[in-house]
mmCIF file of C-alpha atoms in Angstrom:
data_model
loop_
_atom_site.group_PDB
_atom_site.id
_atom_site.type_symbol
_atom_site.label_atom_id
_atom_site.label_comp_id
_atom_site.label_asym_id
_atom_site.label_seq_id
_atom_site.Cartn_x
_atom_site.Cartn_y
_atom_site.Cartn_z
ATOM 1 C CA UNK A 1147 100.805 23.537 106.504
ATOM 2 C CA UNK A 1148 101.614 25.820 103.694
ATOM 3 C CA UNK A 1149 98.687 24.986 101.876
ATOM 4 C CA UNK A 1150 96.339 26.099 104.827
ATOM 5 C CA UNK A 1151 98.414 29.378 105.340
ATOM 6 C CA UNK A 1152 98.322 30.446 101.848
ATOM 7 C CA UNK A 1153 94.364 29.494 101.857
ATOM 8 C CA UNK A 1154 94.207 31.903 105.099
ATOM 9 C CA UNK A 1155 96.028 34.763 103.222
ATOM 10 C CA UNK A 1156 93.921 34.777 100.110
ATOM 11 C CA UNK A 1157 90.661 34.463 102.016
ATOM 12 C CA UNK A 1158 91.616 37.332 104.282
ATOM 13 C CA UNK A 1159 92.565 39.213 101.099
ATOM 14 C CA UNK A 1160 89.144 38.456 99.232
ATOM 15 C CA UNK A 1161 87.062 39.646 102.124
ATOM 16 C CA UNK A 1162 88.989 42.756 101.670
ATOM 17 C CA UNK A 1163 89.313 43.493 98.274
ATOM 18 C CA UNK A 1164 86.489 42.183 96.040
ATOM 19 C CA UNK A 1165 84.045 43.559 93.510
ATOM 20 C CA UNK A 1166 80.434 43.481 92.908
ATOM 21 C CA UNK A 1167 80.378 44.345 88.896
ATOM 22 C CA UNK A 1168 76.523 44.584 89.237
ATOM 23 C CA UNK A 1169 77.155 47.757 91.527
ATOM 24 C CA UNK A 1170 81.111 49.071 90.798
ATOM 25 C CA UNK A 1171 80.683 49.268 86.819
ATOM 26 C CA UNK A 1172 78.469 52.005 85.351
ATOM 27 C CA UNK A 1173 76.616 49.547 82.855
ATOM 28 C CA UNK A 1174 74.068 52.698 81.509
ATOM 29 C CA UNK A 1175 77.402 54.558 80.879
ATOM 30 C CA UNK A 1176 77.493 55.343 77.119
ATOM 31 C CA UNK A 1177 80.335 54.061 74.760
ATOM 32 C CA UNK A 1178 82.732 56.419 73.291
ATOM 33 C CA UNK A 1179 82.570 56.146 69.414
ATOM 34 C CA UNK A 1180 85.962 57.186 69.111
ATOM 35 C CA UNK A 1181 87.981 55.065 71.428
ATOM 36 C CA UNK A 1182 89.457 51.742 71.066
ATOM 37 C CA UNK A 1183 88.518 48.793 72.718
ATOM 38 C CA UNK A 1184 92.024 46.988 72.883
ATOM 39 C CA UNK A 1185 95.672 48.786 72.254
ATOM 40 C CA UNK A 1186 96.107 48.959 68.441
ATOM 41 C CA UNK A 1187 99.284 47.119 68.478
ATOM 42 C CA UNK A 1188 97.690 44.181 70.352
ATOM 43 C CA UNK A 1189 95.458 43.748 67.614
ATOM 44 C CA UNK A 1190 95.974 40.731 65.478
ATOM 45 C CA UNK A 1191 95.724 42.126 62.199
ATOM 46 C CA UNK A 1192 97.809 44.986 63.182
ATOM 47 C CA UNK A 1193 100.797 45.754 60.916
ATOM 48 C CA UNK A 1194 99.407 43.596 58.111
ATOM 49 C CA UNK A 1195 97.963 44.671 54.560
ATOM 50 C CA UNK A 1196 94.360 43.929 55.621
ATOM 51 C CA UNK A 1197 95.054 46.141 58.690
ATOM 52 C CA UNK A 1198 96.249 49.321 56.538
ATOM 53 C CA UNK A 1199 93.261 48.933 54.190
ATOM 54 C CA UNK A 1200 90.966 49.631 57.270
ATOM 55 C CA UNK A 1201 89.359 52.910 58.030
ATOM 56 C CA UNK A 1202 89.967 54.316 61.697
ATOM 57 C CA UNK A 1203 86.202 53.093 62.121
ATOM 58 C CA UNK A 1204 86.803 49.840 60.888
ATOM 59 C CA UNK A 1205 89.869 49.432 63.335
ATOM 60 C CA UNK A 1206 87.990 50.520 66.217
ATOM 61 C CA UNK A 1207 85.085 47.935 64.966
ATOM 62 C CA UNK A 1208 87.437 45.510 64.860
ATOM 63 C CA UNK A 1209 89.178 46.099 68.241
ATOM 64 C CA UNK A 1210 85.216 45.732 70.037
ATOM 65 C CA UNK A 1211 84.740 42.418 68.541
ATOM 66 C CA UNK A 1212 88.344 41.301 69.384
ATOM 67 C CA UNK A 1213 87.607 41.964 73.028
ATOM 68 C CA UNK A 1214 84.189 40.383 72.634
ATOM 69 C CA UNK A 1215 85.764 37.152 71.590
ATOM 70 C CA UNK A 1216 88.437 37.370 74.161
ATOM 71 C CA UNK A 1217 86.032 37.734 76.819
ATOM 72 C CA UNK A 1218 83.639 34.823 75.093
ATOM 73 C CA UNK A 1219 86.456 32.385 75.551
ATOM 74 C CA UNK A 1220 87.279 33.648 78.936
ATOM 75 C CA UNK A 1221 83.738 33.209 79.884
ATOM 76 C CA UNK A 1222 83.899 29.563 78.476
ATOM 77 C CA UNK A 1223 87.502 28.863 80.681
ATOM 78 C CA UNK A 1224 86.162 30.193 83.975
ATOM 79 C CA UNK A 1225 82.937 28.018 83.351
ATOM 80 C CA UNK A 1226 85.730 24.932 82.705
ATOM 81 C CA UNK A 1227 87.547 25.997 85.672
ATOM 82 C CA UNK A 1228 84.335 26.047 88.052
ATOM 83 C CA UNK A 1229 83.881 22.549 86.757
ATOM 84 C CA UNK A 1230 87.135 21.482 87.355
ATOM 85 C CA UNK A 1231 87.593 22.884 91.160
ATOM 86 C CA UNK A 1232 84.839 21.758 92.323
ATOM 87 C CA UNK A 1233 85.795 18.183 91.115
ATOM 88 C CA UNK A 1234 89.002 18.806 92.867
ATOM 89 C CA UNK A 1235 87.454 19.585 96.365
ATOM 90 C CA UNK A 1236 84.288 17.174 96.180
ATOM 91 C CA UNK A 1237 85.834 14.573 98.511
ATOM 92 C CA UNK A 1238 87.893 16.577 100.634
ATOM 93 C CA UNK A 1239 87.386 18.273 104.223
ATOM 94 C CA UNK A 1240 85.006 21.466 103.682
ATOM 95 C CA UNK A 1241 86.562 22.808 107.214
ATOM 96 C CA UNK A 1242 90.156 23.506 105.267
ATOM 97 C CA UNK A 1243 91.039 26.839 104.193
ATOM 98 C CA UNK A 1244 91.971 25.036 100.822
ATOM 99 C CA UNK A 1245 88.189 24.005 100.267
ATOM 100 C CA UNK A 1246 87.085 27.591 101.292
ATOM 101 C CA UNK A 1247 89.099 29.233 99.200
ATOM 102 C CA UNK A 1248 88.449 27.184 95.986
ATOM 103 C CA UNK A 1249 84.752 28.001 96.783
ATOM 104 C CA UNK A 1250 85.429 31.398 97.170
ATOM 105 C CA UNK A 1251 87.054 31.323 93.702
ATOM 106 C CA UNK A 1252 84.104 29.846 92.118
ATOM 107 C CA UNK A 1253 82.398 32.307 93.560
ATOM 108 C CA UNK A 1254 84.707 35.156 92.045
ATOM 109 C CA UNK A 1255 84.449 33.088 88.473
ATOM 110 C CA UNK A 1256 80.995 33.289 88.599
ATOM 111 C CA UNK A 1257 80.757 37.359 88.975
ATOM 112 C CA UNK A 1258 83.664 37.436 86.371
ATOM 113 C CA UNK A 1259 81.439 35.347 83.487
ATOM 114 C CA UNK A 1260 78.687 37.614 84.145
ATOM 115 C CA UNK A 1261 80.724 40.608 84.074
ATOM 116 C CA UNK A 1262 82.169 39.618 80.900
ATOM 117 C CA UNK A 1263 78.959 38.589 79.816
ATOM 118 C CA UNK A 1264 77.134 42.146 80.337
ATOM 119 C CA UNK A 1265 80.312 43.943 78.909
ATOM 120 C CA UNK A 1266 79.592 41.760 75.280
ATOM 121 C CA UNK A 1267 75.991 42.678 75.863
ATOM 122 C CA UNK A 1268 76.991 46.471 76.166
ATOM 123 C CA UNK A 1269 79.127 46.361 73.291
ATOM 124 C CA UNK A 1270 76.143 45.040 71.168
ATOM 125 C CA UNK A 1271 78.482 42.445 69.923
ATOM 126 C CA UNK A 1272 78.172 38.618 69.825
ATOM 127 C CA UNK A 1273 79.084 35.618 72.122
ATOM 128 C CA UNK A 1274 81.999 34.076 70.093
ATOM 129 C CA UNK A 1275 81.852 30.203 71.108
ATOM 130 C CA UNK A 1276 85.060 28.006 70.600
ATOM 131 C CA UNK A 1277 85.400 25.405 67.711
ATOM 132 C CA UNK A 1278 83.184 22.155 68.384
ATOM 133 C CA UNK A 1279 86.614 20.379 68.965
ATOM 134 C CA UNK A 1280 87.566 22.870 71.663
ATOM 135 C CA UNK A 1281 84.596 22.521 73.453
ATOM 136 C CA UNK A 1282 84.673 18.611 73.126
ATOM 137 C CA UNK A 1283 88.235 19.055 74.546
ATOM 138 C CA UNK A 1284 86.966 21.072 77.428
ATOM 139 C CA UNK A 1285 84.011 18.302 78.400
ATOM 140 C CA UNK A 1286 86.922 15.894 78.744
ATOM 141 C CA UNK A 1287 89.051 17.931 80.651
ATOM 142 C CA UNK A 1288 85.613 18.954 83.188
ATOM 143 C CA UNK A 1289 85.214 15.225 84.022
ATOM 144 C CA UNK A 1290 88.734 13.916 83.801
ATOM 145 C CA UNK A 1291 91.435 16.403 84.711
ATOM 146 C CA UNK A 1292 93.424 15.516 87.883
ATOM 147 C CA UNK A 1293 95.424 18.298 89.810
ATOM 148 C CA UNK A 1294 98.234 18.905 87.341
ATOM 149 C CA UNK A 1295 96.114 19.496 84.440
ATOM 150 C CA UNK A 1296 93.404 21.540 86.342
ATOM 151 C CA UNK A 1297 95.911 24.101 87.598
ATOM 152 C CA UNK A 1298 98.191 24.390 84.847
ATOM 153 C CA UNK A 1299 95.499 24.720 81.960
ATOM 154 C CA UNK A 1300 93.736 27.601 84.883
ATOM 155 C CA UNK A 1301 97.196 29.473 84.854
ATOM 156 C CA UNK A 1302 97.776 29.318 81.046
ATOM 157 C CA UNK A 1303 94.098 31.048 80.543
ATOM 158 C CA UNK A 1304 94.439 33.310 83.384
ATOM 159 C CA UNK A 1305 97.820 34.622 82.783
ATOM 160 C CA UNK A 1306 97.516 35.582 79.312
ATOM 161 C CA UNK A 1307 94.261 37.328 80.454
ATOM 162 C CA UNK A 1308 95.905 39.269 82.830
ATOM 163 C CA UNK A 1309 98.900 40.365 80.780
ATOM 164 C CA UNK A 1310 96.664 41.526 78.166
ATOM 165 C CA UNK A 1311 93.814 43.349 80.958
ATOM 166 C CA UNK A 1312 97.072 44.930 83.064
ATOM 167 C CA UNK A 1313 97.939 46.830 79.817
ATOM 168 C CA UNK A 1314 94.452 47.620 78.671
ATOM 169 C CA UNK A 1315 93.454 49.182 82.291
ATOM 170 C CA UNK A 1316 96.339 51.286 82.089
ATOM 171 C CA UNK A 1317 95.818 52.897 79.095
ATOM 172 C CA UNK A 1318 93.337 55.794 79.567
ATOM 173 C CA UNK A 1319 92.721 56.286 75.703
ATOM 174 C CA UNK A 1320 90.711 53.029 75.684
ATOM 175 C CA UNK A 1321 87.050 52.471 76.108
ATOM 176 C CA UNK A 1322 86.183 53.112 80.198
ATOM 177 C CA UNK A 1323 84.279 50.057 80.402
ATOM 178 C CA UNK A 1324 86.953 48.036 78.977
ATOM 179 C CA UNK A 1325 89.454 49.544 81.432
ATOM 180 C CA UNK A 1326 87.192 49.003 84.625
ATOM 181 C CA UNK A 1327 86.239 45.370 83.484
ATOM 182 C CA UNK A 1328 90.224 44.560 83.275
ATOM 183 C CA UNK A 1329 90.780 46.724 86.423
ATOM 184 C CA UNK A 1330 88.346 44.400 88.433
ATOM 185 C CA UNK A 1331 89.598 41.335 86.705
ATOM 186 C CA UNK A 1332 93.467 41.900 87.207
ATOM 187 C CA UNK A 1333 92.655 42.773 90.898
ATOM 188 C CA UNK A 1334 91.097 39.536 92.009
ATOM 189 C CA UNK A 1335 92.640 37.249 89.517
ATOM 190 C CA UNK A 1336 95.747 38.078 91.293
ATOM 191 C CA UNK A 1337 94.781 36.123 94.271
ATOM 192 C CA UNK A 1338 93.551 33.301 91.934
ATOM 193 C CA UNK A 1339 97.208 32.986 89.932
ATOM 194 C CA UNK A 1340 98.889 32.950 93.354
ATOM 195 C CA UNK A 1341 96.464 29.921 94.582
ATOM 196 C CA UNK A 1342 96.974 28.077 91.627
ATOM 197 C CA UNK A 1343 100.790 28.523 91.064
ATOM 198 C CA UNK A 1344 101.410 27.352 94.742
ATOM 199 C CA UNK A 1345 98.963 24.403 94.212
ATOM 200 C CA UNK A 1346 100.504 23.331 90.877
ATOM 201 C CA UNK A 1347 104.154 23.076 92.368
ATOM 202 C CA UNK A 1348 102.469 20.582 95.020
ATOM 203 C CA UNK A 1349 100.716 18.339 92.437
ATOM 204 C CA UNK A 1350 104.006 18.323 90.473
ATOM 205 C CA UNK A 1351 105.977 17.289 93.080
ATOM 206 C CA UNK A 1352 103.846 14.241 94.036
ATOM 207 C CA UNK A 1353 102.824 13.225 90.644
ATOM 208 C CA UNK A 1354 104.303 10.355 88.799
ATOM 209 C CA UNK A 1355 106.413 9.891 85.370
ATOM 210 C CA UNK A 1356 103.518 8.690 83.770
ATOM 211 C CA UNK A 1357 101.158 11.202 84.945
ATOM 212 C CA UNK A 1358 103.817 14.513 84.463
ATOM 213 C CA UNK A 1359 104.205 12.568 80.253
ATOM 214 C CA UNK A 1360 100.273 12.817 80.074
ATOM 215 C CA UNK A 1361 99.984 16.190 82.034
ATOM 216 C CA UNK A 1362 102.659 17.602 79.573
ATOM 217 C CA UNK A 1363 100.606 16.415 76.207
ATOM 218 C CA UNK A 1364 97.223 17.677 78.052
ATOM 219 C CA UNK A 1365 98.743 20.848 79.161
ATOM 220 C CA UNK A 1366 100.204 21.704 76.047
ATOM 221 C CA UNK A 1367 96.980 21.158 73.892
ATOM 222 C CA UNK A 1368 95.334 23.480 76.427
ATOM 223 C CA UNK A 1369 97.950 26.067 75.593
ATOM 224 C CA UNK A 1370 97.142 25.403 71.865
ATOM 225 C CA UNK A 1371 93.312 26.089 72.698
ATOM 226 C CA UNK A 1372 93.665 28.876 74.424
ATOM 227 C CA UNK A 1373 95.948 31.074 71.961
ATOM 228 C CA UNK A 1374 93.856 29.630 68.887
ATOM 229 C CA UNK A 1375 90.452 30.401 70.283
ATOM 230 C CA UNK A 1376 91.197 33.742 71.513
ATOM 231 C CA UNK A 1377 90.086 35.589 68.286
ATOM 232 C CA UNK A 1378 87.161 34.032 66.721
ATOM 233 C CA UNK A 1379 87.481 34.050 62.697
ATOM 234 C CA UNK A 1380 83.937 35.545 62.866
ATOM 235 C CA UNK A 1381 84.807 39.100 64.653
ATOM 236 C CA UNK A 1382 86.596 39.423 61.264
ATOM 237 C CA UNK A 1383 83.395 39.750 59.613
ATOM 238 C CA UNK A 1384 82.145 42.746 61.688
ATOM 239 C CA UNK A 1385 84.719 44.859 59.301
ATOM 240 C CA UNK A 1386 83.916 43.251 56.099
ATOM 241 C CA UNK A 1387 86.709 40.737 55.732
ATOM 242 C CA UNK A 1388 86.719 37.009 55.047
ATOM 243 C CA UNK A 1389 86.960 35.295 58.339
ATOM 244 C CA UNK A 1390 89.426 32.339 57.108
ATOM 245 C CA UNK A 1391 91.719 34.528 55.165
ATOM 246 C CA UNK A 1392 92.178 37.081 58.067
ATOM 247 C CA UNK A 1393 92.581 34.404 60.501
ATOM 248 C CA UNK A 1394 95.109 33.241 58.175
ATOM 249 C CA UNK A 1395 96.840 36.885 57.870
ATOM 250 C CA UNK A 1396 96.570 36.733 61.742
ATOM 251 C CA UNK A 1397 98.479 33.714 62.602
ATOM 252 C CA UNK A 1398 101.108 34.649 60.019
ATOM 253 C CA UNK A 1399 101.319 38.043 61.605
ATOM 254 C CA UNK A 1400 104.894 38.719 63.390
ATOM 255 C CA UNK A 1401 103.164 41.264 65.600
ATOM 256 C CA UNK A 1402 100.088 38.988 66.848
ATOM 257 C CA UNK A 1403 102.743 36.166 67.356
ATOM 258 C CA UNK A 1404 104.727 38.633 69.573
ATOM 259 C CA UNK A 1405 101.855 39.610 71.431
ATOM 260 C CA UNK A 1406 101.206 35.872 72.078
ATOM 261 C CA UNK A 1407 104.611 35.305 73.226
ATOM 262 C CA UNK A 1408 104.737 38.425 75.576
ATOM 263 C CA UNK A 1409 101.429 37.457 77.292
ATOM 264 C CA UNK A 1410 102.328 33.985 77.926
ATOM 265 C CA UNK A 1411 105.911 34.577 78.822
ATOM 266 C CA UNK A 1412 105.578 34.186 82.775
ATOM 267 C CA UNK A 1413 103.131 31.525 82.641
ATOM 268 C CA UNK A 1414 105.142 29.606 79.948
ATOM 269 C CA UNK A 1415 108.349 29.859 81.938
ATOM 270 C CA UNK A 1416 106.904 29.012 84.832
ATOM 271 C CA UNK A 1417 105.269 25.702 83.422
ATOM 272 C CA UNK A 1418 108.518 25.141 81.760
ATOM 273 C CA UNK A 1419 110.499 25.173 85.332
ATOM 274 C CA UNK A 1420 108.044 22.683 86.414
ATOM 275 C CA UNK A 1421 108.760 20.427 83.555
ATOM 276 C CA UNK A 1422 105.407 20.592 81.371
ATOM 277 C CA UNK A 1423 106.880 22.122 78.549
ATOM 278 C CA UNK A 1424 109.044 19.327 77.537
ATOM 279 C CA UNK A 1425 108.761 16.545 74.903
ATOM 280 C CA UNK A 1426 106.416 15.810 72.201
ATOM 281 C CA UNK A 1427 104.328 18.403 73.645
ATOM 282 C CA UNK A 1428 106.629 21.178 72.901
ATOM 283 C CA UNK A 1429 105.187 20.972 69.326
ATOM 284 C CA UNK A 1430 101.587 21.964 70.422
ATOM 285 C CA UNK A 1431 103.191 24.833 72.370
ATOM 286 C CA UNK A 1432 105.154 25.933 69.014
ATOM 287 C CA UNK A 1433 101.752 25.537 67.310
ATOM 288 C CA UNK A 1434 100.287 27.938 69.957
ATOM 289 C CA UNK A 1435 102.844 30.789 69.404
ATOM 290 C CA UNK A 1436 103.782 30.759 73.192
ATOM 291 C CA UNK A 1437 107.404 29.381 72.603
ATOM 292 C CA UNK A 1438 109.234 30.173 69.265
ATOM 293 C CA UNK A 1439 109.150 28.165 66.372
#
């Protein structure tokens, strides 16, 4: 069975190539005050008049808080994914490779959440929480999501962050801590993405039309939540900007919207091939900036 063959391969890869962030990252190494935390051209205000008015030091500070915001949202999504995966496997055979790999992924996500939390702490930045409406939606998904919604939502969050981190880990001008955290996450998320892509295709193939319609709406809302939650408005307060005015400027910024489309291109294309980026839900995808207006 293909599902079991995939699980066997991923379990073998996990055993051979996993990290312990508590050991593999030098948490005592000082941050470099002159280095950015993310590539300038990926920051939400880059190219706007607000960006032009920032000093070099403020630009570095903003990059720190944007990365802290993305990491905070990453933790929230990982916790949600763990809840959904646990529900997914609760009534399945624990002898199967599928269940055992899902449990392995949950273990990975536990370490990733700790790693992101320690990184935010090392920055001296706050943990930015999603909006109350999005937290309520997360609780709803965590309690009700079926297979299509579980794996599609997981892919949206995982693949957008993966694109950003692949670029960051290869940029030797950035903070070494950010690069190492990105590298660990990219290596381990690669197998999570493979698992979710294959399982999502199976779930879509056996879903009926009512479930697919419902999933289109819920997956579109998940896409909207992911992109709209990445940069918390309070991150702009760190450099003296009005949070709401800066957030509005970011969402009007063609450069930031292009970054979101670039980061989400691979997953959006895949979900569209599976029929999940269709119907009325396309309005949510456009509002997320993952597809053109």
